[in-house]
Amino acid sequence: MTTPDYRLSQLETLEAESIHVLREVVAELERPVLLFSGGKDSIVMLELARKAFAPARIPFPVMHVDTGLNFPEVLEFRDKRVAELGVQLVVASVPDAIAAGTVKEEPNGSRNRIQTPVLLDAVEEHGFTALFGGARRDEDKARAKERVFSFRDEFGQWDPKNQRPELWDLYNGRIHLGESIRVFPLSNWTELDIWQYIAHEQIAIPELYLAQEREVVERQGMLYAVNEFIRPRDGEQVRRESVRYRTVGDANLTAAVPSTATTVHEVIAEIAVTRMTERGATRGDDKVSDAAMEDRKKEGYF
């Protein structure tokens, strides 16, 4: 008689931890919401939420802060996936906020900073007390500092020097009126873990993540695909190159990377040997300063 092997794999351990966090928040907090953009991390988050509460429906809505500069393919994927799961989608619209005069366009063309007041207004309007985000510690120095349960004061602000301890995975979800927490169930995942989980669970993703020949221009050492938000500037040469996206933020600031990976398993092979983080390789908006992400998070960003 053989002895069953009850040991969990790396992915099974990560999945179990994330599902525990999702269930813990639903048990502790009154009105959670999951931030869902249609990017790979939030896609995995939504799949984990589905598993955590199956066969029942996901017991909270999803919210997207729509900057109006998203890749059309990602918005199409967002709407399709939400409809498949039958979950409520809340859209907090930056263009609507601009039209209403509550925020103003930034001179550099980035809407990252003006996403924050739009997000905070939506949180207040809907009374959300906990926001699930797909951030991982391996993405950025500021994200590496955050706890799994990340406390926000009544102004939506984060104080990195005043975080709650999380010893032995014990989470403190107590909040006062007007306060909220951001929750990051994928904190301990890496980009490679995300892709391996997508492959293992056969999760659908937007085609942007896979390589194909696209027209690109080079700016500050990064390749930007020509689209409705990226037009060639004077002196820029348009060329065709096989590229894909490692992350999908705003289409006017997210760069592609050279790649021949046309399948998820080929993407995994590329990620396994890369030495550059996905945000460092692809996000022009993070190059404003070394502390750009931390500054935005202090103001209430994801």
XYZ file of C-alpha atoms in Angstrom:
302
model
C 0.000 0.000 0.000
C 1.430 3.384 -0.993
C 1.155 6.429 1.264
C -0.747 9.348 -0.318
C 1.364 12.454 -0.872
C -0.440 15.381 0.789
C 2.283 17.927 0.096
C 1.161 21.012 -1.829
C 2.978 22.318 -4.864
C 4.188 25.911 -5.012
C 1.110 26.966 -6.995
C -1.278 25.065 -4.724
C 0.242 26.760 -1.681
C -0.114 30.218 -3.239
C -3.664 29.481 -4.343
C -4.661 28.277 -0.875
C -3.172 31.373 0.770
C -4.977 33.738 -1.636
C -8.307 31.973 -1.226
C -7.886 32.156 2.554
C -7.360 35.929 2.279
C -10.416 36.382 0.042
C -12.635 34.420 2.427
C -11.193 36.204 5.475
C -12.082 39.625 4.043
C -15.622 38.572 3.148
C -16.037 37.251 6.697
C -14.560 40.361 8.373
C -15.622 43.339 6.261
C -19.022 44.543 5.250
C -18.592 45.761 1.664
C -15.643 44.459 -0.353
C -15.001 45.021 -4.047
C -12.424 43.541 -6.429
C -10.495 45.878 -8.715
C -10.692 44.311 -12.161
C -9.010 45.873 -15.185
C -8.798 42.875 -17.518
C -5.033 42.559 -16.941
C -3.438 39.207 -16.119
C -3.176 39.748 -12.342
C -6.779 40.814 -11.918
C -7.824 37.951 -14.197
C -6.127 35.528 -11.800
C -7.720 37.353 -8.861
C -11.165 36.904 -10.371
C -10.503 33.212 -10.969
C -9.382 32.794 -7.342
C -12.551 34.580 -6.176
C -14.644 32.246 -8.307
C -12.942 29.240 -6.730
C -13.137 30.654 -3.212
C -16.928 30.865 -3.219
C -17.971 28.214 -5.780
C -20.554 26.933 -6.444
C -22.117 30.203 -5.234
C -21.557 33.422 -7.157
C -18.746 35.778 -6.213
C -20.297 37.696 -3.283
C -18.998 41.166 -4.183
C -18.891 43.426 -7.270
C -15.838 44.211 -9.372
C -14.721 47.759 -10.129
C -12.637 49.228 -12.937
C -11.194 52.719 -12.836
C -11.464 53.458 -16.553
C -9.002 56.121 -17.650
C -10.413 56.301 -21.164
C -6.972 55.298 -22.470
C -7.303 51.538 -22.144
C -6.533 49.020 -24.856
C -9.864 48.215 -26.580
C -8.995 44.499 -26.501
C -8.692 44.609 -22.710
C -12.039 46.380 -22.245
C -13.675 43.809 -24.505
C -12.134 41.008 -22.440
C -13.238 42.714 -19.184
C -16.864 42.910 -20.259
C -16.902 39.343 -21.608
C -15.422 37.832 -18.432
C -17.726 39.773 -16.117
C -20.748 38.643 -18.126
C -19.591 35.003 -18.004
C -19.358 35.078 -14.213
C -22.513 37.128 -13.687
C -20.839 39.632 -11.366
C -21.726 43.316 -11.088
C -19.276 45.688 -12.795
C -18.814 49.181 -11.360
C -16.970 51.576 -13.699
C -15.371 54.685 -12.208
C -14.785 56.872 -15.251
C -11.892 59.323 -15.441
C -13.245 60.937 -18.677
C -16.561 61.570 -16.883
C -14.684 63.163 -13.983
C -12.733 65.367 -16.403
C -15.964 66.422 -18.115
C -17.500 67.221 -14.726
C -14.469 69.294 -13.755
C -13.589 67.268 -10.666
C -10.138 66.409 -12.093
C -7.895 67.988 -14.729
C -5.669 66.440 -17.366
C -1.963 66.258 -16.485
C 0.446 68.027 -18.896
C 2.456 64.821 -19.380
C -0.548 62.918 -20.779
C -0.635 60.430 -17.910
C -3.924 59.885 -16.130
C -2.375 57.807 -13.355
C -2.417 60.573 -10.789
C -5.969 61.708 -11.583
C -7.183 58.111 -11.276
C -6.771 58.428 -7.530
C -9.517 60.992 -6.757
C -11.837 59.135 -9.139
C -11.150 55.897 -7.277
C -11.653 57.525 -3.871
C -14.918 59.145 -4.982
C -16.214 55.760 -6.152
C -15.191 54.132 -2.868
C -17.123 56.779 -0.951
C -20.144 56.678 -3.263
C -20.537 52.898 -3.016
C -19.416 52.582 0.592
C -16.694 50.048 -0.150
C -14.725 49.072 2.943
C -12.204 46.680 1.381
C -10.667 46.776 -2.096
C -8.999 43.656 -3.469
C -6.062 44.535 -5.716
C -3.823 42.354 -7.859
C -0.534 43.967 -6.811
C 2.458 41.712 -6.160
C 5.547 42.475 -4.108
C 7.916 41.678 -6.993
C 6.473 44.469 -9.167
C 7.806 47.594 -7.503
C 9.682 48.755 -4.397
C 6.595 50.547 -3.035
C 4.433 47.474 -3.499
C 7.048 45.345 -1.757
C 6.560 47.471 1.380
C 2.830 46.891 1.725
C 1.138 44.360 3.957
C -1.520 41.971 2.622
C -4.121 44.039 4.510
C -3.088 47.629 3.795
C -4.836 50.188 5.936
C -6.142 53.488 4.429
C -7.254 56.457 6.514
C -10.483 58.429 6.021
C -8.810 60.334 3.172
C -7.806 57.119 1.377
C -4.142 57.720 2.182
C -1.458 55.140 2.994
C 1.271 55.692 5.566
C 4.116 53.240 4.863
C 5.619 53.923 8.319
C 2.410 53.070 10.138
C 1.412 49.606 8.966
C -0.192 46.859 10.998
C 1.888 43.795 11.811
C 0.884 40.494 10.188
C 2.465 37.799 12.305
C 1.762 34.184 11.405
C -0.690 35.354 8.691
C -2.999 36.925 11.259
C -4.791 39.833 9.583
C -6.372 42.819 11.307
C -9.385 44.076 9.356
C -10.756 46.436 11.998
C -11.562 49.865 10.603
C -13.292 52.994 11.852
C -16.068 54.809 9.996
C -14.696 56.296 6.774
C -11.576 54.133 6.737
C -10.933 51.221 4.385
C -8.312 48.646 3.570
C -6.660 47.532 0.368
C -6.143 43.805 0.232
C -3.498 42.100 -1.875
C -4.041 38.324 -2.008
C -1.295 37.992 -4.678
C 1.377 39.688 -2.565
C 3.565 36.580 -2.424
C 3.159 35.639 -6.084
C 5.716 36.473 -8.763
C 5.106 37.254 -12.412
C 6.290 33.719 -13.202
C 3.801 32.244 -10.696
C 0.985 34.177 -12.399
C 1.857 32.771 -15.807
C 2.318 29.242 -14.506
C -1.095 29.454 -12.814
C -2.696 30.749 -16.022
C -1.177 27.803 -17.877
C -2.147 25.258 -15.202
C -5.743 26.481 -14.912
C -6.029 27.208 -18.661
C -7.311 30.719 -17.958
C -8.200 32.890 -20.950
C -6.210 36.122 -21.426
C -6.309 39.052 -23.870
C -4.339 38.449 -27.075
C -2.115 41.444 -26.286
C -0.089 39.225 -23.960
C 1.033 37.033 -26.859
C 3.544 38.018 -29.511
C 2.616 39.125 -32.986
C 4.084 41.518 -35.504
C 3.009 45.056 -34.698
C 3.975 48.513 -35.957
C 6.122 50.126 -33.258
C 8.078 53.305 -32.549
C 10.999 53.544 -30.117
C 10.905 56.155 -27.319
C 13.380 56.371 -24.427
C 14.600 52.878 -25.209
C 11.116 51.306 -25.136
C 8.905 50.042 -27.959
C 5.397 51.479 -28.228
C 2.906 49.905 -30.608
C 1.242 52.399 -32.902
C -2.438 52.688 -31.973
C -5.102 55.363 -31.540
C -3.230 56.719 -28.481
C 0.342 56.375 -29.807
C 1.019 58.197 -33.068
C 4.503 58.593 -34.582
C 6.148 61.906 -33.717
C 8.316 63.926 -36.054
C 11.538 62.050 -36.687
C 10.311 58.717 -35.319
C 10.656 55.703 -37.568
C 7.805 53.185 -37.652
C 8.934 49.588 -38.033
C 7.316 46.174 -37.767
C 8.536 43.960 -34.950
C 7.326 40.851 -33.135
C 6.319 42.130 -29.685
C 3.935 41.386 -26.830
C 2.837 43.106 -23.622
C 3.989 42.050 -20.166
C 1.549 44.426 -18.494
C -1.438 46.322 -19.858
C -1.887 49.776 -18.377
C -2.905 52.839 -20.375
C -2.262 52.368 -24.072
C -0.432 55.711 -24.354
C 2.171 54.804 -21.711
C 2.542 51.028 -21.807
C 5.378 49.683 -23.910
C 5.661 46.298 -25.528
C 8.681 44.014 -25.335
C 10.399 42.153 -28.188
C 9.139 38.587 -28.109
C 8.377 35.534 -30.208
C 6.184 33.906 -27.519
C 2.864 33.065 -29.149
C 1.692 30.636 -26.434
C 1.447 30.865 -22.641
C 4.135 28.187 -22.254
C 6.496 30.200 -24.473
C 5.766 33.282 -22.346
C 6.723 31.276 -19.245
C 10.017 30.306 -20.874
C 10.767 33.991 -21.560
C 9.818 35.179 -18.080
C 11.917 32.461 -16.452
C 15.141 33.971 -17.820
C 14.380 37.704 -17.837
C 16.218 39.964 -15.391
C 14.002 43.046 -15.809
C 10.780 43.566 -13.837
C 7.652 43.947 -15.923
C 7.009 47.536 -14.818
C 10.628 48.519 -15.358
C 10.525 47.091 -18.852
C 7.196 48.467 -19.974
C 5.741 51.342 -17.948
C 6.702 54.831 -19.071
C 4.527 56.285 -16.275
C 6.807 54.802 -13.604
C 9.781 56.746 -14.899
C 8.575 60.093 -13.525
C 10.729 59.517 -10.445
C 12.161 56.639 -8.400
C 9.364 57.105 -5.883
C 6.522 57.637 -8.386
C 4.554 54.571 -7.290
C 5.003 55.213 -3.560
C 3.919 58.850 -3.970
C 0.756 57.755 -5.764
C -0.002 55.100 -3.162
C 0.328 57.629 -0.342
C -2.328 59.711 -2.101
C -4.707 56.763 -2.310
C -3.705 54.940 -5.510
C -4.150 51.147 -5.631
